[in-house]
Tab-separated table of C-alpha atoms and ligand atoms in Angstrom:
chain	number	residue	atom	x	y	z
A	1	MET	CA	22.537	11.614	0.047
A	2	THR	CA	22.000	12.270	3.651
A	3	LEU	CA	20.055	9.622	5.655
A	4	GLY	CA	18.552	12.447	7.871
A	5	GLY	CA	20.073	11.012	10.990
A	6	LEU	CA	18.783	7.559	10.401
A	7	ASP	CA	20.499	4.361	11.363
A	8	PRO	CA	21.567	2.934	7.828
A	9	ASP	CA	21.585	-0.568	9.401
A	10	ARG	CA	17.881	-0.376	10.526
A	11	ILE	CA	16.023	0.879	7.698
A	12	PRO	CA	12.666	-1.210	7.428
A	13	GLU	CA	12.849	-3.776	4.720
A	14	HIS	CA	8.993	-3.253	4.197
A	15	ILE	CA	7.020	0.015	4.722
A	16	ALA	CA	3.121	-0.023	4.395
A	17	CYS	CA	1.002	3.058	4.273
A	18	VAL	CA	-2.738	3.918	4.740
A	19	MET	CA	-2.972	6.909	2.765
A	20	ASP	CA	-5.666	8.377	4.847
A	21	GLY	CA	-7.037	11.871	5.279
A	22	ASN	CA	-7.307	13.428	1.648
A	23	GLY	CA	-10.913	14.190	1.966
A	24	ARG	CA	-10.995	15.963	5.273
A	25	TRP	CA	-7.772	17.590	4.325
A	26	ALA	CA	-9.733	19.024	1.043
A	27	LEU	CA	-13.000	19.865	3.065
A	28	ALA	CA	-10.774	21.914	5.540
A	29	GLN	CA	-9.657	24.117	2.586
A	30	GLY	CA	-13.292	24.426	1.235
A	31	LEU	CA	-12.272	22.221	-1.515
A	32	PRO	CA	-14.297	19.280	-3.072
A	33	ARG	CA	-12.949	15.709	-1.707
A	34	THR	CA	-11.540	14.778	-4.820
A	35	GLU	CA	-8.965	17.851	-4.487
A	36	GLY	CA	-7.685	15.810	-1.595
A	37	HIS	CA	-7.087	12.624	-3.652
A	38	LYS	CA	-5.233	14.865	-6.304
A	39	ALA	CA	-3.040	16.632	-3.687
A	40	GLY	CA	-2.227	13.085	-2.457
A	41	GLU	CA	0.069	12.226	-5.572
A	42	HIS	CA	2.668	14.748	-4.342
A	43	SER	CA	2.607	12.763	-1.144
A	44	LEU	CA	2.850	9.381	-2.687
A	45	PHE	CA	5.976	9.991	-4.864
A	46	GLU	CA	7.519	11.831	-1.902
A	47	VAL	CA	7.154	8.521	0.020
A	48	VAL	CA	8.142	6.452	-3.031
A	49	GLU	CA	11.445	8.598	-3.789
A	50	GLY	CA	12.079	8.868	-0.049
A	51	CYS	CA	11.925	4.920	0.381
A	52	SER	CA	13.909	4.293	-2.812
A	53	ASP	CA	16.687	6.824	-1.840
A	54	LEU	CA	16.950	5.081	1.742
A	55	GLY	CA	17.070	1.598	0.320
A	56	VAL	CA	13.844	0.475	1.714
A	57	ASP	CA	13.082	-2.763	-0.435
A	58	TRP	CA	9.266	-2.774	-0.325
A	59	LEU	CA	6.703	-0.199	-0.059
A	60	THR	CA	3.059	-1.016	-0.065
A	61	VAL	CA	0.050	1.576	-0.285
A	62	TYR	CA	-3.487	1.145	0.235
A	63	ALA	CA	-5.266	2.829	-2.551
A	64	PHE	CA	-8.656	1.451	-2.490
A	65	SER	CA	-10.061	-1.018	-0.184
A	66	THR	CA	-12.738	-3.575	-0.734
A	67	GLU	CA	-15.016	-1.341	1.485
A	68	ASN	CA	-14.334	1.861	-0.532
A	69	TRP	CA	-17.122	0.681	-3.088
A	70	LYS	CA	-19.462	2.143	-0.393
A	71	ARG	CA	-18.585	5.738	-1.148
A	72	PRO	CA	-20.927	7.823	-3.568
A	73	LYS	CA	-20.729	7.052	-7.016
A	74	ASP	CA	-18.850	9.895	-8.434
A	75	GLU	CA	-16.077	9.555	-5.774
A	76	VAL	CA	-15.560	5.957	-6.670
A	77	ARG	CA	-15.677	6.826	-10.249
A	78	PHE	CA	-13.019	9.617	-9.763
A	79	LEU	CA	-10.678	7.211	-7.543
A	80	ILE	CA	-10.901	4.383	-10.415
A	81	ASN	CA	-9.950	7.067	-13.111
A	82	PHE	CA	-7.431	8.996	-11.096
A	83	ASN	CA	-5.560	5.522	-10.341
A	84	GLU	CA	-5.371	4.746	-13.837
A	85	GLU	CA	-4.213	8.285	-14.934
A	86	ILE	CA	-1.451	8.236	-12.261
A	87	LEU	CA	-0.420	4.938	-13.339
A	88	VAL	CA	-0.241	5.820	-16.929
A	89	ARG	CA	1.166	9.135	-16.442
A	90	ARG	CA	3.957	8.231	-14.167
A	91	ARG	CA	4.964	4.677	-14.899
A	92	GLU	CA	7.820	5.387	-17.226
A	93	GLU	CA	9.192	7.788	-14.359
A	94	LEU	CA	8.816	4.857	-11.854
A	95	HIS	CA	10.674	2.716	-14.391
A	96	GLU	CA	13.577	4.938	-14.745
A	97	ARG	CA	13.923	4.905	-10.991
A	98	ASP	CA	14.284	1.285	-11.247
A	99	VAL	CA	11.091	0.932	-9.253
A	100	ARG	CA	9.320	-2.748	-9.676
A	101	ILE	CA	5.474	-2.083	-9.894
A	102	ARG	CA	3.078	-4.768	-8.205
A	103	PHE	CA	-0.758	-4.897	-7.245
A	104	VAL	CA	-2.577	-6.557	-4.517
A	105	GLY	CA	-6.326	-6.973	-4.413
A	106	ARG	CA	-9.464	-8.845	-5.934
A	107	ARG	CA	-9.646	-8.636	-9.581
A	108	ASP	CA	-13.401	-8.700	-9.640
A	109	TRP	CA	-16.027	-7.370	-11.946
A	110	ARG	CA	-16.132	-3.939	-10.351
A	111	VAL	CA	-12.595	-3.203	-11.179
A	112	PRO	CA	-12.857	-2.104	-14.984
A	113	LYS	CA	-11.033	-4.290	-17.365
A	114	ARG	CA	-9.077	-1.229	-18.720
A	115	LEU	CA	-7.608	-0.604	-15.474
A	116	ILE	CA	-6.547	-4.187	-14.898
A	117	ARG	CA	-4.957	-4.034	-18.425
A	118	ARG	CA	-3.114	-0.839	-17.480
A	119	MET	CA	-2.002	-2.629	-14.248
A	120	ASP	CA	-0.594	-5.651	-16.053
A	121	GLU	CA	1.117	-3.400	-18.428
A	122	SER	CA	3.040	-1.762	-15.627
A	123	VAL	CA	3.759	-5.047	-13.809
A	124	GLU	CA	5.281	-6.160	-17.276
A	125	LEU	CA	7.302	-2.996	-17.782
A	126	THR	CA	8.935	-2.966	-14.631
A	127	LYS	CA	9.154	-6.736	-13.436
A	128	ASN	CA	12.759	-7.007	-13.861
A	129	ASN	CA	13.726	-3.876	-12.025
A	130	LYS	CA	15.993	-4.117	-8.877
A	131	GLY	CA	15.025	-1.168	-6.956
A	132	LEU	CA	11.891	-0.463	-4.467
A	133	THR	CA	9.098	-2.923	-4.838
A	134	PHE	CA	6.011	-0.408	-5.247
A	135	THR	CA	2.825	-2.604	-4.450
A	136	ILE	CA	-0.414	-0.810	-4.891
A	137	ALA	CA	-3.189	-2.266	-3.028
A	138	PHE	CA	-6.435	-1.780	-5.119
A	139	ASN	CA	-9.812	-3.425	-4.183
A	140	TYR	CA	-7.821	-4.975	-1.488
A	141	GLY	CA	-9.226	-6.246	1.599
A	142	GLY	CA	-7.215	-8.396	4.251
A	143	ARG	CA	-10.231	-10.411	5.078
A	144	ALA	CA	-10.972	-11.176	1.484
A	145	GLU	CA	-7.256	-11.999	1.058
A	146	ILE	CA	-7.424	-14.483	3.617
A	147	VAL	CA	-10.737	-16.057	2.065
A	148	ASP	CA	-9.148	-16.395	-1.310
A	149	ALA	CA	-6.095	-17.964	0.296
A	150	VAL	CA	-8.354	-20.620	2.139
A	151	LYS	CA	-10.422	-21.251	-1.087
A	152	GLN	CA	-7.268	-22.219	-2.907
A	153	ILE	CA	-6.160	-24.430	-0.351
A	154	VAL	CA	-9.533	-26.092	-0.144
A	155	GLU	CA	-9.691	-26.292	-3.926
A	156	ALA	CA	-6.140	-28.016	-4.111
A	157	GLY	CA	-7.791	-30.671	-1.768
A	158	THR	CA	-4.930	-29.958	1.073
A	159	PRO	CA	-5.608	-32.352	4.149
A	160	ALA	CA	-6.457	-30.265	7.196
A	161	ASP	CA	-3.269	-31.583	9.471
A	162	LYS	CA	-1.189	-30.468	6.449
A	163	ILE	CA	-2.436	-26.811	6.928
A	164	SER	CA	0.316	-24.521	8.754
A	165	GLU	CA	0.881	-20.932	8.905
A	166	ARG	CA	3.253	-21.275	5.920
A	167	THR	CA	0.395	-22.782	3.967
A	168	ILE	CA	-1.761	-19.842	4.240
A	169	ALA	CA	1.268	-17.225	3.813
A	170	LYS	CA	1.938	-19.273	0.485
A	171	HIS	CA	-1.545	-18.632	-0.761
A	172	LEU	CA	-1.705	-14.805	-0.141
A	173	TYR	CA	-1.673	-12.488	-3.053
A	174	ASP	CA	2.091	-11.794	-3.440
A	175	THR	CA	3.936	-14.658	-2.082
A	176	ASP	CA	7.530	-12.801	-2.333
A	177	MET	CA	6.128	-9.925	0.088
A	178	PRO	CA	7.794	-9.925	3.421
A	179	ASP	CA	5.605	-8.990	6.029
A	180	PRO	CA	5.640	-5.014	6.733
A	181	ASP	CA	8.122	-3.878	9.486
A	182	LEU	CA	6.577	-0.384	9.772
A	183	MET	CA	2.768	0.347	9.018
A	184	ILE	CA	2.128	4.251	8.798
A	185	ARG	CA	-1.494	5.555	8.943
A	186	THR	CA	-2.014	9.213	8.303
A	187	SER	CA	-4.593	11.690	9.566
A	188	GLY	CA	-5.411	10.600	13.130
A	189	GLU	CA	-7.274	7.638	12.774
A	190	TYR	CA	-6.182	4.618	14.911
A	191	ARG	CA	-7.433	1.478	13.020
A	192	ILE	CA	-6.284	-1.032	10.486
A	193	SER	CA	-9.245	-0.618	8.131
A	194	ASN	CA	-8.888	-4.275	6.719
A	195	PHE	CA	-5.231	-3.657	5.411
A	196	LEU	CA	-2.819	-6.443	5.304
A	197	LEU	CA	-4.264	-8.187	8.318
A	198	TRP	CA	-2.348	-11.303	8.237
A	199	GLU	CA	1.014	-9.574	7.327
A	200	LEU	CA	0.670	-6.921	9.850
A	201	ALA	CA	0.694	-9.272	12.655
A	202	TYR	CA	4.077	-8.110	14.214
A	203	SER	CA	4.392	-4.928	12.437
A	204	GLU	CA	5.323	-1.573	14.428
A	205	LEU	CA	2.264	0.571	14.041
A	206	LEU	CA	2.636	4.262	13.677
A	207	PHE	CA	-0.377	6.550	13.738
A	208	THR	CA	0.367	10.340	12.786
A	209	GLU	CA	-2.233	13.225	12.936
A	210	THR	CA	-0.594	14.788	9.517
A	211	PRO	CA	-3.186	14.233	6.797
A	212	TRP	CA	-1.846	12.438	3.656
A	213	PRO	CA	-1.726	15.481	1.141
A	214	GLU	CA	0.651	16.917	3.977
A	215	PHE	CA	2.969	13.801	4.520
A	216	ASP	CA	6.380	14.067	2.905
A	217	ARG	CA	9.549	12.911	2.851
A	218	GLN	CA	10.738	14.485	6.126
A	219	ALA	CA	7.554	12.966	7.761
A	220	LEU	CA	8.572	9.632	6.262
A	221	PHE	CA	12.041	10.097	7.775
A	222	GLY	CA	10.671	11.025	11.034
A	223	ALA	CA	8.274	7.780	11.088
A	224	ILE	CA	11.269	5.668	10.425
A	225	ALA	CA	13.366	7.418	13.175
A	226	GLU	CA	10.495	6.731	15.755
A	227	TYR	CA	10.497	3.050	14.221
A	228	GLN	CA	14.178	2.809	15.023
A	229	ASP	CA	13.517	3.781	18.632
A	230	ARG	CA	11.140	0.867	19.106
A	231	GLU	CA	12.218	-2.639	20.396
A	232	ARG	CA	10.626	-5.561	18.348
A	233	ARG	CA	10.220	-8.676	20.730
A	234	PHE	CA	8.178	-10.771	18.461
A	235	GLY	CA	6.874	-12.591	21.723
A	236	GLY	CA	10.274	-13.077	23.098
A	237	VAL	CA	11.672	-10.978	26.003
A	238	GLY	CA	13.884	-8.714	24.159
A	239	GLY	CA	17.224	-7.264	25.402
B	1	IPE	C1	-7.790	8.127	1.740
B	1	IPE	O1	-8.295	9.563	2.109
B	1	IPE	C2	-8.027	7.793	0.314
B	1	IPE	C3	-8.780	6.707	-0.027
B	1	IPE	C4	-9.543	6.070	1.035
B	1	IPE	C5	-9.142	6.308	-1.341
B	1	IPE	P1	-10.050	9.396	2.445
B	1	IPE	O2	-10.819	9.720	1.090
B	1	IPE	O3	-10.376	8.330	3.312
B	1	IPE	O4	-10.134	10.931	3.379
B	1	IPE	P2	-10.806	10.711	4.802
B	1	IPE	O5	-10.338	9.952	5.538
B	1	IPE	O6	-12.508	11.131	4.313
B	1	IPE	O7	-10.372	12.312	5.028
B	2	IPE	C1	-8.641	3.064	4.284
B	2	IPE	O1	-9.134	4.553	4.607
B	2	IPE	C2	-8.596	2.639	2.956
B	2	IPE	C3	-7.416	3.585	2.025
B	2	IPE	C4	-6.811	4.439	2.602
B	2	IPE	C5	-7.523	3.410	0.665
B	2	IPE	P1	-10.686	4.470	4.655
B	2	IPE	O2	-10.681	6.288	4.889
B	2	IPE	O3	-11.461	3.961	3.731
B	2	IPE	O4	-10.912	4.139	6.231
B	2	IPE	P2	-11.818	4.283	7.244
B	2	IPE	O5	-13.415	4.105	6.662
B	2	IPE	O6	-11.780	5.556	7.834
B	2	IPE	O7	-11.955	3.018	8.175
B	3	MG	MG1	-10.381	8.004	5.262
């Protein structure tokens, strides 16, 4: 397996992706927006396989935000059904690839019970896998995650002087998840859109014009190459 010229010692441990641009990609070809979401499945698996071949430990993708409920009802329904369908259709394949599936996001009344059941089954099926941890952010919002953490901390009666950054981090949706090293957003939008607000504090941010349905393994390798050229300082002076 070639690493595509990448430095094997500096592969990011955790990559987060805002899979954006499906709708515009479809409209540009005269297709309905939903065709863009369908085309995005191929990119998603290119990235999952690319990460797993490179030995990336964690991949987190933004599938549906807490703000995406604002979209037309038909598109929301399509996205819910399509996410469920992909999960059921492809989880065995992910399992065979030793991928561990996880979810982050709010499990509120808007998320259909059947989808929650499918999520739980997929997590259970793959929980002992040792390869890539693939986290799907569904009905996820970074602010909601911080609010949910604060609620738990208050409910536990934690005194104010006992609250540190660690306390907040310990109450996020997935306490095992390391902060992303690299965040990639496709389709030329230069914003975070409420993704992993706490966790992205020191991530390298990479924005590309490529729409998600055209993002592939090569594009992923290119993004990691750019990441490897960056100097991370974490507030220090570097060197
Ligand atoms: C990303 O593509 C998929 C989701 C947000 C679910 P979009 O649907 O946002 O596509 P654009 O940004 O409108 O082109
Ligand atoms: C972010 O994309 C959410 C997902 C990719 C799931 P959006 O397309 O919803 O973000 P905005 O509205 O352009 O900020
Ligand atoms: Mg978008």
